[in-house]
Short mmCIF file of C-alpha atoms and ligand atoms in Angstrom, two decimals:
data_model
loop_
_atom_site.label_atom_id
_atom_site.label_comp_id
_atom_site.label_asym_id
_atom_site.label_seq_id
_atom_site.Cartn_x
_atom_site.Cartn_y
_atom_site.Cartn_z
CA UNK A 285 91.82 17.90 74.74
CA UNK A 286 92.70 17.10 78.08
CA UNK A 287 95.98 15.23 78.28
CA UNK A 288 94.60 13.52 81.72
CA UNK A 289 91.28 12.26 79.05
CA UNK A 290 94.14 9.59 77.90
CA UNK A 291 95.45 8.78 74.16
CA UNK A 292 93.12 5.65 74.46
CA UNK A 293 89.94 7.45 73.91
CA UNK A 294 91.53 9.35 71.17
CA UNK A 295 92.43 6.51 69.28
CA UNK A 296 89.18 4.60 70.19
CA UNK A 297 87.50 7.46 68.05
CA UNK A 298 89.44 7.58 65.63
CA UNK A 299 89.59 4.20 64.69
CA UNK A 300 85.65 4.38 65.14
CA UNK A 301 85.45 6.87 62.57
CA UNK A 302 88.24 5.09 60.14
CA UNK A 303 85.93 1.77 60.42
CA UNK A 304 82.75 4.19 59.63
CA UNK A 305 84.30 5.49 56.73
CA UNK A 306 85.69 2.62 55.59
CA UNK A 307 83.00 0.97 55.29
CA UNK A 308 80.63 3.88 53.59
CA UNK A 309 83.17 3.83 51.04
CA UNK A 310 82.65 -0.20 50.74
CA UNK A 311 78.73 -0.04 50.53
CA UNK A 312 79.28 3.04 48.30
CA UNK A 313 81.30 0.83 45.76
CA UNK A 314 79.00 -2.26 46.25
CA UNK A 315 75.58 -0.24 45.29
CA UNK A 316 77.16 1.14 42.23
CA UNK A 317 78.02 -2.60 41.02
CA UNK A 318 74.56 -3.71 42.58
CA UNK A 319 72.45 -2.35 40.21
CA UNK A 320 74.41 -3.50 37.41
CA UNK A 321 74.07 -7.20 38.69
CA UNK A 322 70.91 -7.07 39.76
CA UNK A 323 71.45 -7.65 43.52
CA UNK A 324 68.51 -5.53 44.31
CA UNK A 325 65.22 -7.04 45.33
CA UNK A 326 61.81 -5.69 46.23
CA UNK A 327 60.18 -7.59 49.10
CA UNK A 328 56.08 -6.45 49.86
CA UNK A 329 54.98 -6.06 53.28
CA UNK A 330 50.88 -6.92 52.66
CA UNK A 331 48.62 -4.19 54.00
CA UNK A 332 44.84 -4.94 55.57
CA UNK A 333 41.58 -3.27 55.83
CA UNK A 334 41.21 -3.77 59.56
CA UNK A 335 37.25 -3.83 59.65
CA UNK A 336 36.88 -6.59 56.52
CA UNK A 337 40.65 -7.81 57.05
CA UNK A 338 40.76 -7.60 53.92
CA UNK A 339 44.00 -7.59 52.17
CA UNK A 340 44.33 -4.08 50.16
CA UNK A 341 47.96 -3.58 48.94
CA UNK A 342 51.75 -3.87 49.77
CA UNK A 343 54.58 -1.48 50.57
CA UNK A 344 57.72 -2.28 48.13
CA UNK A 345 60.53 -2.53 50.39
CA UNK A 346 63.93 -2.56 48.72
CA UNK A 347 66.32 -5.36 49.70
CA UNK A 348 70.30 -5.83 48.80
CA UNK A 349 71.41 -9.52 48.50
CA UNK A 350 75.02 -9.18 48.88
CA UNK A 351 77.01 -11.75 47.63
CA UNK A 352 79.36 -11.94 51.03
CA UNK A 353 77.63 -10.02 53.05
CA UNK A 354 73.96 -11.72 53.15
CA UNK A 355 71.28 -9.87 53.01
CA UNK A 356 71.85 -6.28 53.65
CA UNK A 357 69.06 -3.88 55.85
CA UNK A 358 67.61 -0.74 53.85
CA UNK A 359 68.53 1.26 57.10
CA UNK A 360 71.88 0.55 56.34
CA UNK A 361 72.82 1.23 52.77
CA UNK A 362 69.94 3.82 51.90
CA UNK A 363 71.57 6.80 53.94
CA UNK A 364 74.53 5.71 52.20
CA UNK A 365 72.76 5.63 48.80
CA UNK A 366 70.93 9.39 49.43
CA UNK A 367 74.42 10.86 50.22
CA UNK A 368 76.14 9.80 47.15
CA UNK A 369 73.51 10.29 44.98
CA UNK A 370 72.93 6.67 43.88
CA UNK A 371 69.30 6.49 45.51
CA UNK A 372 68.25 8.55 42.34
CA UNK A 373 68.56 5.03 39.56
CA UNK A 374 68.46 2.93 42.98
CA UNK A 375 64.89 4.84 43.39
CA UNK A 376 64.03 4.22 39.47
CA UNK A 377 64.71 1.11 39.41
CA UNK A 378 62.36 0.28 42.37
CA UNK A 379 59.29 2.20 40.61
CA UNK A 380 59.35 0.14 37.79
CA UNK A 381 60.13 -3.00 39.83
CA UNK A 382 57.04 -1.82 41.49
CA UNK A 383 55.02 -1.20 38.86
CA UNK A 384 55.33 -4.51 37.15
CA UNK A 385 54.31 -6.24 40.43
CA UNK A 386 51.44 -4.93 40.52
CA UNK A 387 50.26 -5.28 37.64
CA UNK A 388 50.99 -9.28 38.41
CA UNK A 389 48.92 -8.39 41.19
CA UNK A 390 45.74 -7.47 39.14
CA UNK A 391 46.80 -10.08 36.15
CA UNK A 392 45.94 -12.57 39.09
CA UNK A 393 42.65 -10.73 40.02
CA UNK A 394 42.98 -9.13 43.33
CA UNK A 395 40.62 -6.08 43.30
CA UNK A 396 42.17 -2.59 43.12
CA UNK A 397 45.69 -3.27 44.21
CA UNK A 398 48.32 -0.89 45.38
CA UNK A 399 51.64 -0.78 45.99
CA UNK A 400 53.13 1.67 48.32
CA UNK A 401 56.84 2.98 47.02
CA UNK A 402 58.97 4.87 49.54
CA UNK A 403 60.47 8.06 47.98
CA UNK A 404 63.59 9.80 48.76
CA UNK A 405 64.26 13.30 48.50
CA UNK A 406 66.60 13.47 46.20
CA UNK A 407 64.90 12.08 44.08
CA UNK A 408 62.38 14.92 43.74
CA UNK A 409 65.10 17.65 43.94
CA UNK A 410 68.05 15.66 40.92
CA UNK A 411 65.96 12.79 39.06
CA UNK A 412 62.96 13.60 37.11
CA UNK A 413 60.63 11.82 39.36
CA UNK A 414 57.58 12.57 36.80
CA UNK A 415 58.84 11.36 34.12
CA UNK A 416 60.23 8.70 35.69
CA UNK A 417 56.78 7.35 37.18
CA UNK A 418 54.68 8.13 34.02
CA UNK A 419 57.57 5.90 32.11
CA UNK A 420 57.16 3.08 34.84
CA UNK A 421 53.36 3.49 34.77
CA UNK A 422 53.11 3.27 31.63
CA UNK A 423 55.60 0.36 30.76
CA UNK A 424 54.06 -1.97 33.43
CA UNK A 425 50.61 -0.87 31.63
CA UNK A 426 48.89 0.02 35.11
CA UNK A 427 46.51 2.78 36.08
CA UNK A 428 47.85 6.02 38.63
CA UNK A 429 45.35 4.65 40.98
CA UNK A 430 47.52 1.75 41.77
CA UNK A 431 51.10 3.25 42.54
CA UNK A 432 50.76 4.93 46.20
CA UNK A 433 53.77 7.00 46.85
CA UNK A 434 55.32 7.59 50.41
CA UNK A 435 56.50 10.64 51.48
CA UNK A 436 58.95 11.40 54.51
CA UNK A 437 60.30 14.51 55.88
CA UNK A 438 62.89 15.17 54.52
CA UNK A 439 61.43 14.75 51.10
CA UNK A 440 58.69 18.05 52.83
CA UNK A 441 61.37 19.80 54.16
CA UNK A 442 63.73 20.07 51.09
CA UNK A 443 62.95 22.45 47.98
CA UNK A 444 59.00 22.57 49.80
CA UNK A 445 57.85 24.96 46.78
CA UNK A 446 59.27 22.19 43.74
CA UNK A 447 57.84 18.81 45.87
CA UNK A 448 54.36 20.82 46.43
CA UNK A 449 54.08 21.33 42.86
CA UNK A 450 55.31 17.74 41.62
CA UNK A 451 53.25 16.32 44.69
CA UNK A 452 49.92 18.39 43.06
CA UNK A 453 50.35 17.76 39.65
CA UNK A 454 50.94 13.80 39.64
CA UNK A 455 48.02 13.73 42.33
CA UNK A 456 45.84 15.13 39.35
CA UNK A 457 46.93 12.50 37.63
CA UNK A 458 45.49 9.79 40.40
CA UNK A 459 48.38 8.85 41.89
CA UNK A 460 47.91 8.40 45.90
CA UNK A 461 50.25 10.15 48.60
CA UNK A 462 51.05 8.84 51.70
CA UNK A 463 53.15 10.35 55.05
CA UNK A 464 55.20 8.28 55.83
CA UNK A 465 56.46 8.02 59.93
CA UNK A 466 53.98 10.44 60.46
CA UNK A 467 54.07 11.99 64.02
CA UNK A 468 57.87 11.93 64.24
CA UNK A 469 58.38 15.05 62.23
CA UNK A 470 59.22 18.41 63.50
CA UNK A 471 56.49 20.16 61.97
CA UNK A 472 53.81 17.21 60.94
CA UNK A 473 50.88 18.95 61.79
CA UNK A 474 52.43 22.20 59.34
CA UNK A 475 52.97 19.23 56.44
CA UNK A 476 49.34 18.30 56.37
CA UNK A 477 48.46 22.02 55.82
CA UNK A 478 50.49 22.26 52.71
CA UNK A 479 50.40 18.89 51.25
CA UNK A 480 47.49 17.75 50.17
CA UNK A 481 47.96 13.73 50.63
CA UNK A 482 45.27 10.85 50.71
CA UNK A 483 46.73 8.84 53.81
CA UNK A 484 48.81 9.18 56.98
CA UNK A 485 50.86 6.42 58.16
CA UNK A 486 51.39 6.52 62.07
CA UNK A 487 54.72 5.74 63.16
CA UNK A 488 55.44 2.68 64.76
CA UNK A 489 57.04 4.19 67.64
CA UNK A 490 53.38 5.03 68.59
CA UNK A 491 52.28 1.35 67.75
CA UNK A 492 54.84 -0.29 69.28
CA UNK A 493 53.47 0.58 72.88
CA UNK A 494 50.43 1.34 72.20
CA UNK A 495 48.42 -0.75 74.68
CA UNK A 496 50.59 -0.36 77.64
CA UNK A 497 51.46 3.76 77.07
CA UNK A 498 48.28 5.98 78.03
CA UNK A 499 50.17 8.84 76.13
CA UNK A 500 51.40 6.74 72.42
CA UNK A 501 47.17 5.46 73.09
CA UNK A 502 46.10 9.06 73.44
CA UNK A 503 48.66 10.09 70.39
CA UNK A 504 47.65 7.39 68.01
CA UNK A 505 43.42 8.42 68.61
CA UNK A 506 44.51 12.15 68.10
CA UNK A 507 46.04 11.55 64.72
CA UNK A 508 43.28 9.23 63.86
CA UNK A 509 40.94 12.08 64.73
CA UNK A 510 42.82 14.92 62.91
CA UNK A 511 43.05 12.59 59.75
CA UNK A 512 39.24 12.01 59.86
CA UNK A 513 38.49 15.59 59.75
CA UNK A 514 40.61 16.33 56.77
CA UNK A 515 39.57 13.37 55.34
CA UNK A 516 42.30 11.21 55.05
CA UNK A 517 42.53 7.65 55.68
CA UNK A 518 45.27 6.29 58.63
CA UNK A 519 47.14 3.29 58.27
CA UNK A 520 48.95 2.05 61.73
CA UNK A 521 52.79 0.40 60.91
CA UNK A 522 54.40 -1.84 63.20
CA UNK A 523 51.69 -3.87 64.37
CA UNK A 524 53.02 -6.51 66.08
CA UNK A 525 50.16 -8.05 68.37
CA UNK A 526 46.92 -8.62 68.47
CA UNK A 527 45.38 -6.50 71.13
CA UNK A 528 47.52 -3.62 69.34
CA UNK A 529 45.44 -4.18 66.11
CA UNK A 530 41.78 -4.82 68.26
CA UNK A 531 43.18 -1.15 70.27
CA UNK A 532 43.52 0.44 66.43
CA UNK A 533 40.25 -0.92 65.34
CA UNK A 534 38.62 0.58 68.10
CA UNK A 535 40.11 3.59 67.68
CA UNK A 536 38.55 3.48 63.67
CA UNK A 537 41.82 3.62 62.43
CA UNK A 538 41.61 2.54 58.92
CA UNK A 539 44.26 0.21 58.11
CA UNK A 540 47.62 -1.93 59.30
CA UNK A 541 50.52 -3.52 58.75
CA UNK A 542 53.30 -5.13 60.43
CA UNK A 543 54.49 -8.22 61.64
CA UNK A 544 51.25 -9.63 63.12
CA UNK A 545 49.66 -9.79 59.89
CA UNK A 546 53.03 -10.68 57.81
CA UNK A 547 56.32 -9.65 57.66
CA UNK A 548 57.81 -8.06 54.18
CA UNK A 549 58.30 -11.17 51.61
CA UNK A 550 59.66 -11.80 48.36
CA UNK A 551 57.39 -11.56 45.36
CA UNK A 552 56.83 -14.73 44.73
CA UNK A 553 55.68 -15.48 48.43
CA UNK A 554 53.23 -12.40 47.93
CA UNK A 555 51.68 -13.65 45.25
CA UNK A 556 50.90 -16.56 47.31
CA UNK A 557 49.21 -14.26 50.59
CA UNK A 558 47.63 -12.59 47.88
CA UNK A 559 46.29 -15.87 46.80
CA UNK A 560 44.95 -16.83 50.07
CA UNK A 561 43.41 -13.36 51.17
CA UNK A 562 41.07 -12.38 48.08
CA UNK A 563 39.18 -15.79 47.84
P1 C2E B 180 59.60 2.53 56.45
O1 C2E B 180 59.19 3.01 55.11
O2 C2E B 180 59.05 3.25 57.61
O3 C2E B 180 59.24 0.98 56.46
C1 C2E B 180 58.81 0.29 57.60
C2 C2E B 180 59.90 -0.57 58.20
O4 C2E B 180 59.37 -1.23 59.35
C3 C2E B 180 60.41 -1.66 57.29
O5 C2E B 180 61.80 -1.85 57.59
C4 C2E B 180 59.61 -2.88 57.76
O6 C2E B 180 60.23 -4.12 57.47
C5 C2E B 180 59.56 -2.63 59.24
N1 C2E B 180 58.42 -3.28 59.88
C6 C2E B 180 57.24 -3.65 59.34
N2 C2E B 180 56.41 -4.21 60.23
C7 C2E B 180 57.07 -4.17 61.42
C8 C2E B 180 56.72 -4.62 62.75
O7 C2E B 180 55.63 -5.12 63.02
N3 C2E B 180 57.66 -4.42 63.72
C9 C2E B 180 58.87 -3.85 63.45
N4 C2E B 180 59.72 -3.71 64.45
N5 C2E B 180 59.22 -3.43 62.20
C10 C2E B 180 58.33 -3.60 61.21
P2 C2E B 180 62.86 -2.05 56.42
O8 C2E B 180 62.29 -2.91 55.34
O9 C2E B 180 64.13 -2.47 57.08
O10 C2E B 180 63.03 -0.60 55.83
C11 C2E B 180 63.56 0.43 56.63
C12 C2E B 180 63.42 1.76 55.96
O11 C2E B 180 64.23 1.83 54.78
C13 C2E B 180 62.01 2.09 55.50
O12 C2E B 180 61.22 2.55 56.58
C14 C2E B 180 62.29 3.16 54.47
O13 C2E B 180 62.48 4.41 55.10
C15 C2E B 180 63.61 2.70 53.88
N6 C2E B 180 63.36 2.02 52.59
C16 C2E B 180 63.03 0.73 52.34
N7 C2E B 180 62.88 0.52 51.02
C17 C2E B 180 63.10 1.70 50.41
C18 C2E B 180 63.09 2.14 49.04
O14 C2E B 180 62.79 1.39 48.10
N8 C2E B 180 63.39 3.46 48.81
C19 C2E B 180 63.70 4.32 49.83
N9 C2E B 180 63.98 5.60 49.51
N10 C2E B 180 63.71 3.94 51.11
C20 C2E B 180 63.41 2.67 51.41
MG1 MG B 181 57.49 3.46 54.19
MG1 MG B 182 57.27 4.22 57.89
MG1 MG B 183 59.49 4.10 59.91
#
């Protein structure tokens, strides 16, 4: 280190750091205690057939009310969660959370309902994710059909041979796979050779643009394209306007979701949407 770079950037670093790890090890305490208290929430993001707008499930979005801090973002505390290991009974927890929804869901006669659960991989390569969904599936008395599961990435990239196998045999069972962020990966095209999934979900970094950028435009009709020749349905995230969602539908992409049509709400608000949608 140059002595002419100055102490002060030094110190501005390190106290950086000090405040970062601080305040790891302060989320890292919280989550333990959060699941004990029940601080956890799911909130449900509602998800629409774009041709019949029809409403046709949620994703489960996990939520921490902290009791100083507010509400506190997934993007936050779930890195924090996968690296200490605590997103393995975090990530049960939210299954059977799930799974009971739903079944409110159908209890108050919406047609084939689904709930979308975001995995992690750790999950797949610590917890006994199979047991751990049959359990949840079978407590909350509700068919394979209507638990869709999300994968990412880094769920893919990790232990591929163990996730293909656990990804095949629950899939025999009925349950539905999703990619999740798809296009942002570093191999996506290599994932949807080897796993055989039911849906792609197109990033909403292609979305977000996606009627002023020629190039996120020409991205998002590709993937819709690919996806229809494997046979696998597309659902667009981050929809935020409504020529975005009129571009999509033109494009034949299958479904959406994002703020336009609702932002992720509690359970009890859902029910209400869900009230309102199915007639
Ligand atoms: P994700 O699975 O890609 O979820 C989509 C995120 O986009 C959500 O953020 C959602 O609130 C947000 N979003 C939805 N519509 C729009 C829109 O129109 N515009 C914009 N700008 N954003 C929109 P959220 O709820 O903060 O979750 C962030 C991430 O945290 C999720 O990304 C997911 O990776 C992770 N996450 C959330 N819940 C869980 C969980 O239960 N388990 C695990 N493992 N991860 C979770
Ligand atoms: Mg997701
Ligand atoms: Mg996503
Ligand atoms: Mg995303």
């Amino acid at each position: 280190r140059a002595k002419s770079e100055g102490r002060d950037t030094y110190r501005f670093f390190n106290e950086e750091m000090n405040y970062e790890a601080t305040e790891q090890l302060n989320i890292r305490v919280g989550l333990r205690k959060a699941l004990e208290l029940d601080q956890f929430q799911l909130f449900y993001q509602p998800q629409l057939d774009i041709i019949s707008g029809k409403l046709v499930g949620a994703e489960a979005l996990i939520r921490w009310q902290h009791p100083e801090f507010g509400m506190v973002s997934p993007a936050h505390f779930i890195p924090v969660a996968e690296a200490s290991g605590l997103i393995v009974p975090i990530g049960d927890w939210v299954l059977q959370e799930a799974c009971r929804e739903v079944a409110r869901w159908r209890d108050a006669g919406m047609h084939h309902p689904v709930v979308a659960v975001n995995l992690s991989a750790l999950q797949f390569a610590r917890g006994n994710i199979e047991q751990t969904i049959s359990n949840a599936v079978a407590d909350a008395g509700i068919l394979p059909q209507m638990l869709e599961l999300e994968l990412t990435e880094s769920i893919m990239i990790h232990n591929t041979e163990r996730v293909l196998a656990t990804v095949k045999r629950l899939k025999q069972k009925g349950f539905i796979f999703t990619i999740d962020d798809f296009g942002t990966g570093y191999s996506s095209l290599q994932y949807l050779k080897q796993f055989d999934v039911d849906k792609l979900k197109i990033d909403q970094s292609f979305i977000r643009d996606i009627c002023e950028d020629e190039d996120d435009a020409a991205i998002v009709r590709a993937i819709v394209q690919i996806a229809k020749s494997l046979g696998l349905k597309t659902i667009a995230e981050g929809v935020e306007t409504a020529a975005a969602m009129a571009l999509l539908q033109q494009y034949q992409c299958d479904e959406v979701q994002g703020y336009y049509v609702a932002r992720p709400m509690p359970a009890a608000q859902f029910m209400q949407f869900l009230q309102q949608h199915s007639r």
